[in-house]
Amino acid sequence: MDLTIRISGAQGEGVETTGRSLASVFARLGYHVFGYRQYGSIIKGNPTMFYQIRVSDRKIYSHGRWRSFDVLVALNDAALAAYRGSARFVISEREVPMSEIAAKHGNRIMRNTAALAALAVLIGLDPRYLEEQIRREFGERGEKIAEANIAVLEDAYAAASGRFSPAASVGKLGEPRVLMSGAEALALGSVMSGMKFYAAYPMTPASPILHWLAEWGPKFGVAVVQPEDEIAAINMAIGAAYAGVRAATGTSGGGFDLMHEAFGLAAMIETPVVVFLAQRGGPSTGLPTETEQSDFFMALSPAHGEYPHAVIAPRWIEEGLYAPAKAFNIAEKYQVPVIVLVDLYFTESLSTVEFDPARFRIERGELVKAPVVWEEYKRYKITASGVSPRALPGTPGGMHIATSDEHDERGDVITERHVPEVRKAMHEKRMRKLVKIAEEMEPPLIQGDGGVAAVAWGSTSMPLLDYAEEAGIGLALFRDLYPLPRDSWVERLNSAKEVVVVEVNYRGQFADYLSARGVKVSRRVLKWWGEPFSVDELREWL
């Protein structure tokens, strides 16, 4: 079974609540689920926003198709006019008097519950599963609300039963599956990775990370702060990391613009900090509620000067659970800032995932714990690996200076005089870390050899994985973006008949990046108008 349902209506009509509730029902029945919402940057209005849910009895990674879907649930006439031509089955006021039934039980807004009842009839879903979900959804807000919605559900189910014959049979498939968004995966993964401090200023599409952590973080000993702006947020995170806890911040393009100078500070004082950079359409305010992958070059070089750092882009939502552990481990082992690069499609989509606590491994690097002799301690000691002994504040004798100016091994500023030998030695020491970091970066996931190889990074991997299963094409999907790992992946890619790089940006930034490293890119498939690729688009364009 592979079923795609699009629920559409105006923002404020309960489209998201309906979509998320339905996704939860399917997940509890044991199905694989993916949910994606398209919406505008207004609280109410936009009559054709939609929530698209794909449910299957096999593993899926994406929302599937744009151009056709199985069921349209239209909550208003504009939504009906916009999408009815793409749907096999339609549920609207014309089929079931949803508004009338809802109004009869107290409030027209409950027509989304009536729509779910009609959908249950159409897909052969036992309405008691919806009733259980309603009690979960509204239980805390009052039994009266839940009972009113259940009354609507019962009446609408009876009305729809006379209008629809079941076109499917959706029953219990297996044990309940864990359903979460990409942002929730990153937040939970960070907690499991030992993060103890998170500071962020709200900005879509990074805000859901902050929302989850604000609610759940303190229960796990995580201090969560919303400061006055992004500059304060990253500097707070750097301060917390300097003090010895795992710390992170999160933002989107314009917010990260403000963080650049502090990002360079973290690199210069060799303080481990993690930044969750969630992309949306730019430049400037751009497309605040739509996705894009156009900040790749910015992530490669966000601050002025040269310095070591790392960039990791989880490819599917389940991978978002474990990517923070890798980011924090690299940050602490090599005392560098690390970017986890995602986008709106990743942070806001829902997916069923396998959560395995045993997969989390915390590596804090070499920390000086024994008392040290202050006169001998060199925080920025020149070493073969470039990694210097790090003593946390409070370590006896471990006092040292942290300064954004160039400094010597003890941290003393050297800029009051010209000492090129010190600058040369310190700069080389820091940059040597990149060699060791590259050894920890994993090569791309490569499937198939010799034919067409579709190449992607980050969230574009999700629709490509679904398309590749259908079309049997080769794939090369990158998670670890900078520094790139060193193995035979370039030769394997160049052995393909055609290398096609697929990205959600205008220039083909990753294609340029790979070309500069010897990959023979044959073609670029690009999209930059605010939505992720779909399987039907890939079928046509690849």
XYZ file of C-alpha atoms in Angstrom, residues 125 178 187 263 284 293 301 460:
8
model
C -10.143 3.162 8.481
C 7.921 6.671 16.391
C 16.723 18.307 19.350
C 31.765 31.822 14.583
C 17.535 38.705 2.931
C 19.652 24.623 -0.238
C 33.192 29.787 4.763
C 17.310 16.162 -1.344
